[in-house]
Coordinates of C-alpha atoms and ligand atoms in Angstrom, one line a residue:
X1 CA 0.0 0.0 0.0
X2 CA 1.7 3.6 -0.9
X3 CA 2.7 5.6 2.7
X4 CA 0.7 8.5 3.0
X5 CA 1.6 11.8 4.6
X6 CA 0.4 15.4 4.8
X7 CA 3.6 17.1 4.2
X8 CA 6.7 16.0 2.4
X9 CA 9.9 18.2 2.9
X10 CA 12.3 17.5 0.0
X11 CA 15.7 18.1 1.5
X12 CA 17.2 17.8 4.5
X13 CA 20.1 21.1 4.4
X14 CA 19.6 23.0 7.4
X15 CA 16.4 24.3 5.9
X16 CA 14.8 21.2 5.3
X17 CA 15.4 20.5 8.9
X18 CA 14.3 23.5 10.6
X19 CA 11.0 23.5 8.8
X20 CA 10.3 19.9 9.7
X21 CA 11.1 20.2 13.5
X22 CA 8.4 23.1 12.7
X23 CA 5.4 20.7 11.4
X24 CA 6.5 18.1 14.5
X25 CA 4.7 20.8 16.7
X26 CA 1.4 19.8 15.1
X27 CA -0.3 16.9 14.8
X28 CA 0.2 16.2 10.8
X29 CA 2.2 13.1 9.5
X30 CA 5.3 14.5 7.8
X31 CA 8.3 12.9 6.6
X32 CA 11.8 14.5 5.4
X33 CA 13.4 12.9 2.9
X34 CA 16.7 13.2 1.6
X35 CA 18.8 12.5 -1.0
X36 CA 22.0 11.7 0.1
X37 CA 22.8 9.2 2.7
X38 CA 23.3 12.0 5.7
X39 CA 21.4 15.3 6.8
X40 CA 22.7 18.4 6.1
X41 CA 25.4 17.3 3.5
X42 CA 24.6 20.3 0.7
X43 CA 25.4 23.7 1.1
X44 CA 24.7 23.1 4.7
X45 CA 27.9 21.8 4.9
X46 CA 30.3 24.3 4.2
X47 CA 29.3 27.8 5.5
X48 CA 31.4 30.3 7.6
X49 CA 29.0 29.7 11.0
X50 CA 28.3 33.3 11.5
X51 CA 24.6 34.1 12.9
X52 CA 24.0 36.8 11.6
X53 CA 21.9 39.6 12.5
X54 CA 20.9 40.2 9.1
X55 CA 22.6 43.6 9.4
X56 CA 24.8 43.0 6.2
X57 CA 21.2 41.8 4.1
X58 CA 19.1 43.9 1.9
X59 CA 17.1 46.1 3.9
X60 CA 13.2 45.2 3.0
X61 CA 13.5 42.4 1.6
X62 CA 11.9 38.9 2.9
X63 CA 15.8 37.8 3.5
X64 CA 15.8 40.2 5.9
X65 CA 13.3 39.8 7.8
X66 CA 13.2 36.3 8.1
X67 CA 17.3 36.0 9.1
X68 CA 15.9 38.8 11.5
X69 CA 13.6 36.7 13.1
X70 CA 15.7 33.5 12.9
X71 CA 18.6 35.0 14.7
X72 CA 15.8 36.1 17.3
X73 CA 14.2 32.9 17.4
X74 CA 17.8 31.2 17.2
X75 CA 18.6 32.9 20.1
X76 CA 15.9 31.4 21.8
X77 CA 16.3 28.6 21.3
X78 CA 19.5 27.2 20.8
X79 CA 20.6 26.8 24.4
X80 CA 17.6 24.4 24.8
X81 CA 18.7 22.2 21.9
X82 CA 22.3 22.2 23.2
X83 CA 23.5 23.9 20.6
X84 CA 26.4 27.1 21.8
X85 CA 26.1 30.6 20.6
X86 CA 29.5 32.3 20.7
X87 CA 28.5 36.0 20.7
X88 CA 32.1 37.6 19.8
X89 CA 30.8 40.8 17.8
X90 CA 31.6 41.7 14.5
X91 CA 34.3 43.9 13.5
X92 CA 33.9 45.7 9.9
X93 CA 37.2 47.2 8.9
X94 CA 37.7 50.3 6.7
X95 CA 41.4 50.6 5.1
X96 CA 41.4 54.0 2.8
X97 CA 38.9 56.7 3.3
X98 CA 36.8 55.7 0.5
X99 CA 35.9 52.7 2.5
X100 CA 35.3 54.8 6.0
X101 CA 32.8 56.7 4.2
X102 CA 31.1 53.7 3.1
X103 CA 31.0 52.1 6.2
X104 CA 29.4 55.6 7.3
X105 CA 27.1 55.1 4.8
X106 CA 26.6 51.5 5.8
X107 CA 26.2 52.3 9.3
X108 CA 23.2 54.9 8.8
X109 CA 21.5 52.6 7.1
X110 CA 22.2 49.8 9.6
X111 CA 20.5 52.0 12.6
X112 CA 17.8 53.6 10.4
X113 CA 16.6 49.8 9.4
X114 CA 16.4 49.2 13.0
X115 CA 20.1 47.6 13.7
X116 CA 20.4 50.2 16.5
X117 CA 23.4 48.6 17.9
X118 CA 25.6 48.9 14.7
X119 CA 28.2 51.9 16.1
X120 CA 31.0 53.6 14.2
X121 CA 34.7 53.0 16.0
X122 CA 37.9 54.8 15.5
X123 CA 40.8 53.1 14.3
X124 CA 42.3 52.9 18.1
X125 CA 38.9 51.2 19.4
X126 CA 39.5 48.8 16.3
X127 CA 43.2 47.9 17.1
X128 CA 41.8 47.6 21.2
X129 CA 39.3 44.7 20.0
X130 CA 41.9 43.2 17.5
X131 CA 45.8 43.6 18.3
X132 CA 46.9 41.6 15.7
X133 CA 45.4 43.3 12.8
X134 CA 47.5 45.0 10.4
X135 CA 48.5 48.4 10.5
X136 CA 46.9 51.6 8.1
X137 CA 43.3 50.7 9.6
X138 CA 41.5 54.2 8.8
X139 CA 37.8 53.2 11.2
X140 CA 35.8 50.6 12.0
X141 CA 32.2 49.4 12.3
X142 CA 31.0 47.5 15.9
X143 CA 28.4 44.7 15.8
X144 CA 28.2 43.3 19.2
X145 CA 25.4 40.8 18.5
X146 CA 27.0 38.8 15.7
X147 CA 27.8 35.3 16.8
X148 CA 29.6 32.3 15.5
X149 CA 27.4 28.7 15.8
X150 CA 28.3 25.3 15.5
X151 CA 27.4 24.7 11.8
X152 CA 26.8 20.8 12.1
X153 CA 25.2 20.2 15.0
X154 CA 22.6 22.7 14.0
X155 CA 20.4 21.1 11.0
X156 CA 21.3 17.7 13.5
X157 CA 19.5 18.9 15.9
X158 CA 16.5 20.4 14.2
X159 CA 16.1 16.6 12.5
X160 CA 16.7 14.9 15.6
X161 CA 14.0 17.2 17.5
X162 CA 11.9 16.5 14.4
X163 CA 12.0 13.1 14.4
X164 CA 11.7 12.8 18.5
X165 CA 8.5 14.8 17.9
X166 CA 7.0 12.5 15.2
X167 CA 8.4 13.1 11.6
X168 CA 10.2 10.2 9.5
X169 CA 13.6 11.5 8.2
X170 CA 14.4 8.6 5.5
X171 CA 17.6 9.2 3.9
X172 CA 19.7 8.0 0.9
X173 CA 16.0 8.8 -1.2
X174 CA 16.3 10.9 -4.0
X175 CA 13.0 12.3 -5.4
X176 CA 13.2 11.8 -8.9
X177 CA 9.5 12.4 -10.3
X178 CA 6.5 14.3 -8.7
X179 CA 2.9 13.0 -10.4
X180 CA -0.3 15.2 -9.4
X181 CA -3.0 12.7 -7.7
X182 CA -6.2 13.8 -6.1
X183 CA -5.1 14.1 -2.6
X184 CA -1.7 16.2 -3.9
X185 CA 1.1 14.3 -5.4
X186 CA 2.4 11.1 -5.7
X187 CA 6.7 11.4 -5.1
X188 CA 8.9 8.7 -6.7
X189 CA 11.5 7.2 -4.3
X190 CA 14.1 4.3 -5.1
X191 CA 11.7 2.0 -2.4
X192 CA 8.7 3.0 -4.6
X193 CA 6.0 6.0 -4.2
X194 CA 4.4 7.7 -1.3
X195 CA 1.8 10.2 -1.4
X196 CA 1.7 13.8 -0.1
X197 CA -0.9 16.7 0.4
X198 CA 1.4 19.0 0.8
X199 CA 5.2 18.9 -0.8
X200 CA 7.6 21.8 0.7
X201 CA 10.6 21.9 -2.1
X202 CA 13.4 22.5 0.0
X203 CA 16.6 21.0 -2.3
X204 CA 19.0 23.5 -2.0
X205 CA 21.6 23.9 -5.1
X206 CA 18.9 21.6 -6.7
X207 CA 15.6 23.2 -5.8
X208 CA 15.6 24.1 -9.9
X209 CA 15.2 20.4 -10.3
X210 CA 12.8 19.6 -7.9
X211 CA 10.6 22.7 -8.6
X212 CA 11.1 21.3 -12.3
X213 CA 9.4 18.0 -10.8
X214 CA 6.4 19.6 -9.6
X215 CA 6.3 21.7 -13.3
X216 CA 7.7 24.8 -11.8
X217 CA 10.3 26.9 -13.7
X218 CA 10.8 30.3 -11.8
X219 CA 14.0 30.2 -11.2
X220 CA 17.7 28.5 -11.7
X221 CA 19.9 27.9 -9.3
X222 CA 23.3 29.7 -10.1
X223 CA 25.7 28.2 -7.3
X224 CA 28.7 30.7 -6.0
X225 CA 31.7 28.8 -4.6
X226 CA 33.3 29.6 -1.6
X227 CA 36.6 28.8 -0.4
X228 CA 37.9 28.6 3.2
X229 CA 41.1 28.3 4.9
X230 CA 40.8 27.0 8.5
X231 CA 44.0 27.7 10.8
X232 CA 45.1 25.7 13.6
X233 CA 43.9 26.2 17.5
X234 CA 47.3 27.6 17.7
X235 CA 46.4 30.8 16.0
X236 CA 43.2 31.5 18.2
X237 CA 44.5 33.7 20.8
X238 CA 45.3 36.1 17.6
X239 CA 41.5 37.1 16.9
X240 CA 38.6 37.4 19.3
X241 CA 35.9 39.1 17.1
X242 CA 34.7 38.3 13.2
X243 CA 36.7 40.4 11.2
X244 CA 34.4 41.8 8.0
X245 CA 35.9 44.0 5.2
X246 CA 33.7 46.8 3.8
X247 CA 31.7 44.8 1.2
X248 CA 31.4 45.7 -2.5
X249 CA 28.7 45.1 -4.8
X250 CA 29.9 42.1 -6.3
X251 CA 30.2 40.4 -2.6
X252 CA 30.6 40.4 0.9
X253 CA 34.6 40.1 1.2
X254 CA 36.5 37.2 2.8
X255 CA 36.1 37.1 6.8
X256 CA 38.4 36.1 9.0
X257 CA 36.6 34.8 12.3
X258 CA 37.4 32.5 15.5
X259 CA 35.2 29.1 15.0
X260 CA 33.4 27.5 18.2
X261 CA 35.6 24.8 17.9
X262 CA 38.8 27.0 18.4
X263 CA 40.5 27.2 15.1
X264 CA 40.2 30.6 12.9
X265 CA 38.7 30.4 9.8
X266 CA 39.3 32.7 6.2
X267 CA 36.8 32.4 3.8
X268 CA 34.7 32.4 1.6
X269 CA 36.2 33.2 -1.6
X270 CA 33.1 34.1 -4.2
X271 CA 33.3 32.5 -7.5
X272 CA 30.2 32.0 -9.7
X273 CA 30.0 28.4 -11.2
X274 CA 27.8 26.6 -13.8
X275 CA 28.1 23.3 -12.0
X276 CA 26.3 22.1 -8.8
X277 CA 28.5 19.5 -8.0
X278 CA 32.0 21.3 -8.5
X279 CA 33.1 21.2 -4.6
X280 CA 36.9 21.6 -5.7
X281 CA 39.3 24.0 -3.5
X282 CA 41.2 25.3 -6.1
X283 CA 45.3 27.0 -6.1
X284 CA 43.4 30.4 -7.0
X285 CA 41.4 29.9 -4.4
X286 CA 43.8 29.1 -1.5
X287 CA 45.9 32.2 -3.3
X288 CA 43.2 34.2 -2.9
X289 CA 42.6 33.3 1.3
X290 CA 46.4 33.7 1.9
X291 CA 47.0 37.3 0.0
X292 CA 43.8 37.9 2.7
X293 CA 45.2 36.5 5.6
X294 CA 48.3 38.2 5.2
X295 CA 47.3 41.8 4.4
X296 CA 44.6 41.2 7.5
X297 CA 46.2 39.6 10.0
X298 CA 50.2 38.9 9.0
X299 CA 50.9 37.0 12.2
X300 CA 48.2 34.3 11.1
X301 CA 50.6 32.9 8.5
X302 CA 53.0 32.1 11.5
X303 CA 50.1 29.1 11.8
X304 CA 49.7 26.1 10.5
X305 CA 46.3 25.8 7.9
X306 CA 44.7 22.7 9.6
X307 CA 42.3 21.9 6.3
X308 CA 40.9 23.6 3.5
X309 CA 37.2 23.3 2.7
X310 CA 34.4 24.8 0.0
X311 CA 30.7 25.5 0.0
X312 CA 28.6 26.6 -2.6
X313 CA 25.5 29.0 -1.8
X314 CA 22.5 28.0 -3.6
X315 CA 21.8 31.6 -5.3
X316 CA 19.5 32.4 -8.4
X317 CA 19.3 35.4 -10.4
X318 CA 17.7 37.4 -7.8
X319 CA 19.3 38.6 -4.9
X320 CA 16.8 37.6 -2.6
X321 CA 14.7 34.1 -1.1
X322 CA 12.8 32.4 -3.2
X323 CA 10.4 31.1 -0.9
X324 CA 6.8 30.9 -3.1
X325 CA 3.6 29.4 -1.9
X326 CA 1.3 27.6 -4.9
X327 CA -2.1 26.7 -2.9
X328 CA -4.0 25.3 -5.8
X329 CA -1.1 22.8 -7.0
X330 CA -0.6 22.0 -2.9
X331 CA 3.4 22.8 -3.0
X332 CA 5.8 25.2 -1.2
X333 CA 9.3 26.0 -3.2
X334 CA 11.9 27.3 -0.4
X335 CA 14.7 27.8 -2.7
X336 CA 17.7 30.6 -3.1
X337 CA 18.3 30.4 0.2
X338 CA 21.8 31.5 -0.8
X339 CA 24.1 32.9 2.1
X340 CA 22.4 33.3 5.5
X341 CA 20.5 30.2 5.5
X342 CA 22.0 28.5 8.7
X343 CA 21.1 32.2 10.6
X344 CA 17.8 32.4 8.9
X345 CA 16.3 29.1 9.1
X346 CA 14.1 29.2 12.0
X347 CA 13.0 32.1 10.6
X348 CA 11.8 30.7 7.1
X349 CA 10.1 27.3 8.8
X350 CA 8.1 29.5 10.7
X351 CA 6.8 31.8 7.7
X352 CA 6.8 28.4 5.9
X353 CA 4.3 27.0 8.6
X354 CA 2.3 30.2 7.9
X355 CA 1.9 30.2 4.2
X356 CA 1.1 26.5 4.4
X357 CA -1.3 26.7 7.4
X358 CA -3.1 30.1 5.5
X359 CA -5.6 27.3 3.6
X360 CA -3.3 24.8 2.4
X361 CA -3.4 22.4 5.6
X362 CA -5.4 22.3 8.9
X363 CA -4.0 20.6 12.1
X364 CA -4.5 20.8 15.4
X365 CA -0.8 21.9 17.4
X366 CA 0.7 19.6 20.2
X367 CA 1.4 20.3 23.4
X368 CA 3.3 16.9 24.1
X369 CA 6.8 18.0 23.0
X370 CA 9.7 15.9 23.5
X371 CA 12.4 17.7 24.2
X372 CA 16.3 16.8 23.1
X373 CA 19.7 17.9 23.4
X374 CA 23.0 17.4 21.2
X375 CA 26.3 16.9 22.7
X376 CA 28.4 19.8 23.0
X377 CA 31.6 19.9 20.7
X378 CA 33.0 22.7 22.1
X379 CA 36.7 21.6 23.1
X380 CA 35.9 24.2 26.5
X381 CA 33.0 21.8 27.0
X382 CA 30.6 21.2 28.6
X383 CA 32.3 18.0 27.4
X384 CA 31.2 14.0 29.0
X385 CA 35.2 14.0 30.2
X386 CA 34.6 17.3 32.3
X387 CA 32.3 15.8 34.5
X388 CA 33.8 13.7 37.1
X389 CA 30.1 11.7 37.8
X390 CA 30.1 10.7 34.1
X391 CA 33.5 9.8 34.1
X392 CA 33.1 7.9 37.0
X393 CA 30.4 6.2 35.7
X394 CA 31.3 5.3 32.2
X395 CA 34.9 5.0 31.4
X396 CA 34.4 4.9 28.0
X397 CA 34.5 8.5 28.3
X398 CA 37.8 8.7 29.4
X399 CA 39.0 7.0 26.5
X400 CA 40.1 9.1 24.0
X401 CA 40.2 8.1 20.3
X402 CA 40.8 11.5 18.4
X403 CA 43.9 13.2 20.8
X404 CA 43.5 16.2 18.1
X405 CA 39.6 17.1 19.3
X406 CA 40.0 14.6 22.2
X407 CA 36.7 12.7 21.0
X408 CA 36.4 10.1 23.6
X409 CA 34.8 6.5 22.5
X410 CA 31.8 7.2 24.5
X411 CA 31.2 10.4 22.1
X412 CA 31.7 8.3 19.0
X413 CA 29.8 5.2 20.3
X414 CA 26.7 7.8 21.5
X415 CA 26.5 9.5 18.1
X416 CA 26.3 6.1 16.6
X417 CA 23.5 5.1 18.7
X418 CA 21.4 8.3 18.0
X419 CA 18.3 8.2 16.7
X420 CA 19.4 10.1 13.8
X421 CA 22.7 8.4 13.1
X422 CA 25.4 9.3 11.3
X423 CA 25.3 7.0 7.6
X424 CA 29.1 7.9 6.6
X425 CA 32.0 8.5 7.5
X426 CA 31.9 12.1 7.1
X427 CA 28.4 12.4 8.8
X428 CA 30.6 10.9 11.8
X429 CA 33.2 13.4 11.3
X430 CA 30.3 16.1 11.7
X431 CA 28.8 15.0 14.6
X432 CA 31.6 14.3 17.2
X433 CA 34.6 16.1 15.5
X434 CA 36.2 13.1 15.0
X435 CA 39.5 13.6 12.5
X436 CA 38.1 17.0 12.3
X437 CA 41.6 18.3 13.7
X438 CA 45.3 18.8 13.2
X439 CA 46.6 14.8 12.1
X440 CA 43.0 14.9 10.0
X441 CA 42.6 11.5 11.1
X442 CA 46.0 10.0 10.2
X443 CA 46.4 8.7 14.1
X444 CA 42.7 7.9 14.7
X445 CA 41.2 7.0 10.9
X446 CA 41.6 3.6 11.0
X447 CA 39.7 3.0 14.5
X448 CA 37.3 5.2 13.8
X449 CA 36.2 3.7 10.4
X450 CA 36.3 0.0 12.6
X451 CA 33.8 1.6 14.6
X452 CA 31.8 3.1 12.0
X453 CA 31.3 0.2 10.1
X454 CA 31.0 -2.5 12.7
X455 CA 28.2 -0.2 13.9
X456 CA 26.5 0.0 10.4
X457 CA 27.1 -3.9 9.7
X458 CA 25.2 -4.8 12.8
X459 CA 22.6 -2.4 12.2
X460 CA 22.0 -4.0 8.6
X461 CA 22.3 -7.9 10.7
X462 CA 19.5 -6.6 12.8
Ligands
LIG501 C1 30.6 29.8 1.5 C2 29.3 29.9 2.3 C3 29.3 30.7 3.5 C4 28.1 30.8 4.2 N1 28.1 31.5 5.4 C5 27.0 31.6 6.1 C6 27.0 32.1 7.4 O1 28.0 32.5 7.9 N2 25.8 32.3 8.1 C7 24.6 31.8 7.5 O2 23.6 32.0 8.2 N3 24.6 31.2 6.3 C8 25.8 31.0 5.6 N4 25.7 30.4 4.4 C9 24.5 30.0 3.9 C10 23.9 28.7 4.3 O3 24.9 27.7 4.4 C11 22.9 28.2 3.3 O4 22.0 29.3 3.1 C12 22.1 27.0 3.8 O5 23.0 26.0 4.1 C13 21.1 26.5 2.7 O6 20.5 25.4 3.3 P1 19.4 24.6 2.4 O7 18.8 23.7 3.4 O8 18.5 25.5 1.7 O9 20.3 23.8 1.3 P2 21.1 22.5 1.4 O10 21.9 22.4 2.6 O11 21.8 22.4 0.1 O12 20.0 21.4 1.5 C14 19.3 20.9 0.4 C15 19.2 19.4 0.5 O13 18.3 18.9 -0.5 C16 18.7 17.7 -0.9 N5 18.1 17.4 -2.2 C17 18.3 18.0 -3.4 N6 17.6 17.4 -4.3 C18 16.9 16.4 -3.8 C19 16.0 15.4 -4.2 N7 15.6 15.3 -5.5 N8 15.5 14.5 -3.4 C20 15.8 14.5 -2.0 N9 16.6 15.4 -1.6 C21 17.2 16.3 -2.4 C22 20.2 17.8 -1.0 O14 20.9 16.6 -1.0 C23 20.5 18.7 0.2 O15 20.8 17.9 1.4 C24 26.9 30.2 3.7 C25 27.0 29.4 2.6 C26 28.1 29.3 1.9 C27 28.2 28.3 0.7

């Protein structure tokens, strides 16, 4: 008999998962389905982790004020999920006059679109917030709200809250054909169809496609690369605030910022590509980051660059969300969310939940919420290995497997016990921080990989 549910999310990027923790509130059966083998592995993967306020967005537009209310709502909400907010401030820098009076400019237009805390700062206020930046800085721009976030363990805990609360995330399930029925649509899925009243088009660098499915051809999906260098813990103490430059037209400049998880991060080139699936870090590219790093912050090339790593923001011809409601063909496209999806995405399941729940569907909401919590990556903890009663009571979290991240085995074995686990390698990587650090796995890769797959092959024996 073909499943039947009353919304299907396609895509499960940080999007994808934020909107279908959303539905879990209600009582509606919804399922998430994705693609590849692991949530989260699109342009979801490979962003700089800034929440932004939505200061550095086009004023008016829907971008705006749905980052706007997802940085509120993110806020909010985080701490409960377990997820850290690192609230550093952000630090525009102006080098010749001609980019002081922009950042005037910029600054106006920050307050008078209700960023009231955006403040103008002389060059010596700059140099008191960041030491180590190079000399000739003419004035500077204060953000005290921006943050940095932990990039993976945010769409992970969306799906895991989503699933706690009801919804089926089934992975490794490419949609390859949408066919109108009478109750909505009939999706095509490699274990065979299911039906849907209500399909939310959430795919990302291939929402084009998946629009296309459904016989929608509004947009294209124009994917802009973005490099990043990411510097070892070493180079930490050098920078305690996201650096910005003054952005041009064409884009928003490299950043150099401080990550959660300790190392400093420069990125993200902006290189506009035809293909989708061209994740390459190129020489240019890591060029590009270094001539950066060095006229920003010389002493950061005293470091060593731990890894190098690209994402690709799923932009369309307009500079702006294409989130578009269709009520008579019972579909939602969420597409173009191009650069500030990971800061705006409880803000665009919630408008999401509006447009759909303004006549498309009816339900009634929950109240019986099961709550969760994801481990906390942070090297400064709250990690299991800080608390001696857990220690005490499992030594397997005294154990460490990954001396770069100090993972411990209880970390690795709990992530691959989740509800939500991890199907690769690399989804491992993402939720523990396992060979995420300095050897990249050379000391650790092999036990790691024995414990990823001894924990798939007894899942598939079960
Ligand atoms: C370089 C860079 C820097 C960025 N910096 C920031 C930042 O600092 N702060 C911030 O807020 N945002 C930032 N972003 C933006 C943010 O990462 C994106 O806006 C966000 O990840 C988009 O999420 P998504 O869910 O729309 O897309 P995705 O993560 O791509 O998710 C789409 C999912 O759909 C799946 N899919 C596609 N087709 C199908 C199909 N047919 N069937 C099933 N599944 C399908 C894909 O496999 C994918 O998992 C940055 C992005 C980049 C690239």
């Amino acid at each position: 008999m073909t499943a039947r549910f009353d919304i299907a999310i396609i895509g499960a990027g940080v999007v994808g998962c934020a909107i279908a923790r959303e539905f879990s509130r209600y009582r509606l059966d919804t399922i998430l389905i994705e693609a590849r083998s692991d949530l989260g592995d699109g342009a979801s993967k490979g962003n700089s982790a800034v929440l932004s306020t939505a200061s550095d967005t086009p004023y008016g537009t829907l971008e705006c004020r749905l980052v706007t209310r997802g940085h509120e709502r993110y806020r909010r909400e985080a701490p409960g999920l377990g997820l850290p907010i690192v609230t550093l401030g952000g630090l525009t820098v102006a080098w010749t006059e001609a980019e002081a009076a922009t950042l005037t400019a910029m600054q106006r237009a920050a307050v008078a679109a209700g960023f009231h805390d955006a403040v103008l700062v002389d060059a010596a206020s700059v140099y008191a917030r960041a030491p180590h930046l190079a000399r000739g800085v003419v004035a500077g721009m204060w953000e005290p709200e921006e943050a940095i976030v932990d990039p993976f363990s945010t769409p992970y805990a969306y799906a895991l809250d989503a699933v706690a609360n009801g919804v089926e995330l089934r992975s490794a399930s490419p949609v390859t054909a949408a066919r109108p029925v009478d109750s909505g649509w009939a999706l095509s899925l490699p274990t065979g169809e299911i039906e849907a009243g209500l399909v939310i088009n959430c795919g990302g660098l291939r929402a084009d496609a998946v629009d296309a499915l459904g016989g929608n051809t509004d947009f294209r999906i124009r994917a802009r690369r973005g490099q990043f260098l990411v510097f070892d813990k070493s180079a930490r103490p050098l920078l305690d605030a996201i650096l910005k430059p003054v952005p041009n037209p064409a884009s928003r400049g490299i950043l150099i910022t401080p990550t959660v998880f300790g190392n400093i991060l420069v990125g993200p080139t902006a290189e506009d590509i035809d293909d989708v699936d061209d994740w390459r870090v190129t020489p240019d590219g890591i060029a590009q980051l270094e001539r950066a790093a060095e006229t920003l912050l010389p002493a950061l090339l005293d470091h060593e660059v731990t890894t190098t790593y690209c994402g690709l923001r799923p932009g369309t011809e307009q500079p702006e969300y294409r989130i578009i409601p269709r009520p008579e063909r019972r579909w939602i496209t969420v597409g173009g969310i191009r650069s500030t999806g990971l800061s705006g995405a409880l803000g665009i399941a919630e408008h999401v939940a509006g447009l759909a729940f303004d006549g498309m569907i009816e339900a009634a909401r929950k109240t019986d919420i099961v709550p969760v919590r994801v481990p906390s990556l942070l090297d400064d903890g709250p990690r299991p290995w800080h608390e001696a009663a857990r220690l005490a009571a499992d030594a397997a979290y005294g154990e460490i497997v990954c001396h770069c991240e100090r993972v411990t085995l209880g970390e690795i074995r709990d992530a691959l016990a989740s509800p939500v686990p991890p199907r690769s390698l690399k989804a491992l990587k993402r939720r523990t921080r396992v060979m995420f650090g300095r050897c990249q796995g050379f000391f650790c890769g092999a036990r790691v990989q024995a414990m990823f797959d001894a924990a798939t092959t007894s899942e598939a024996a079960e």
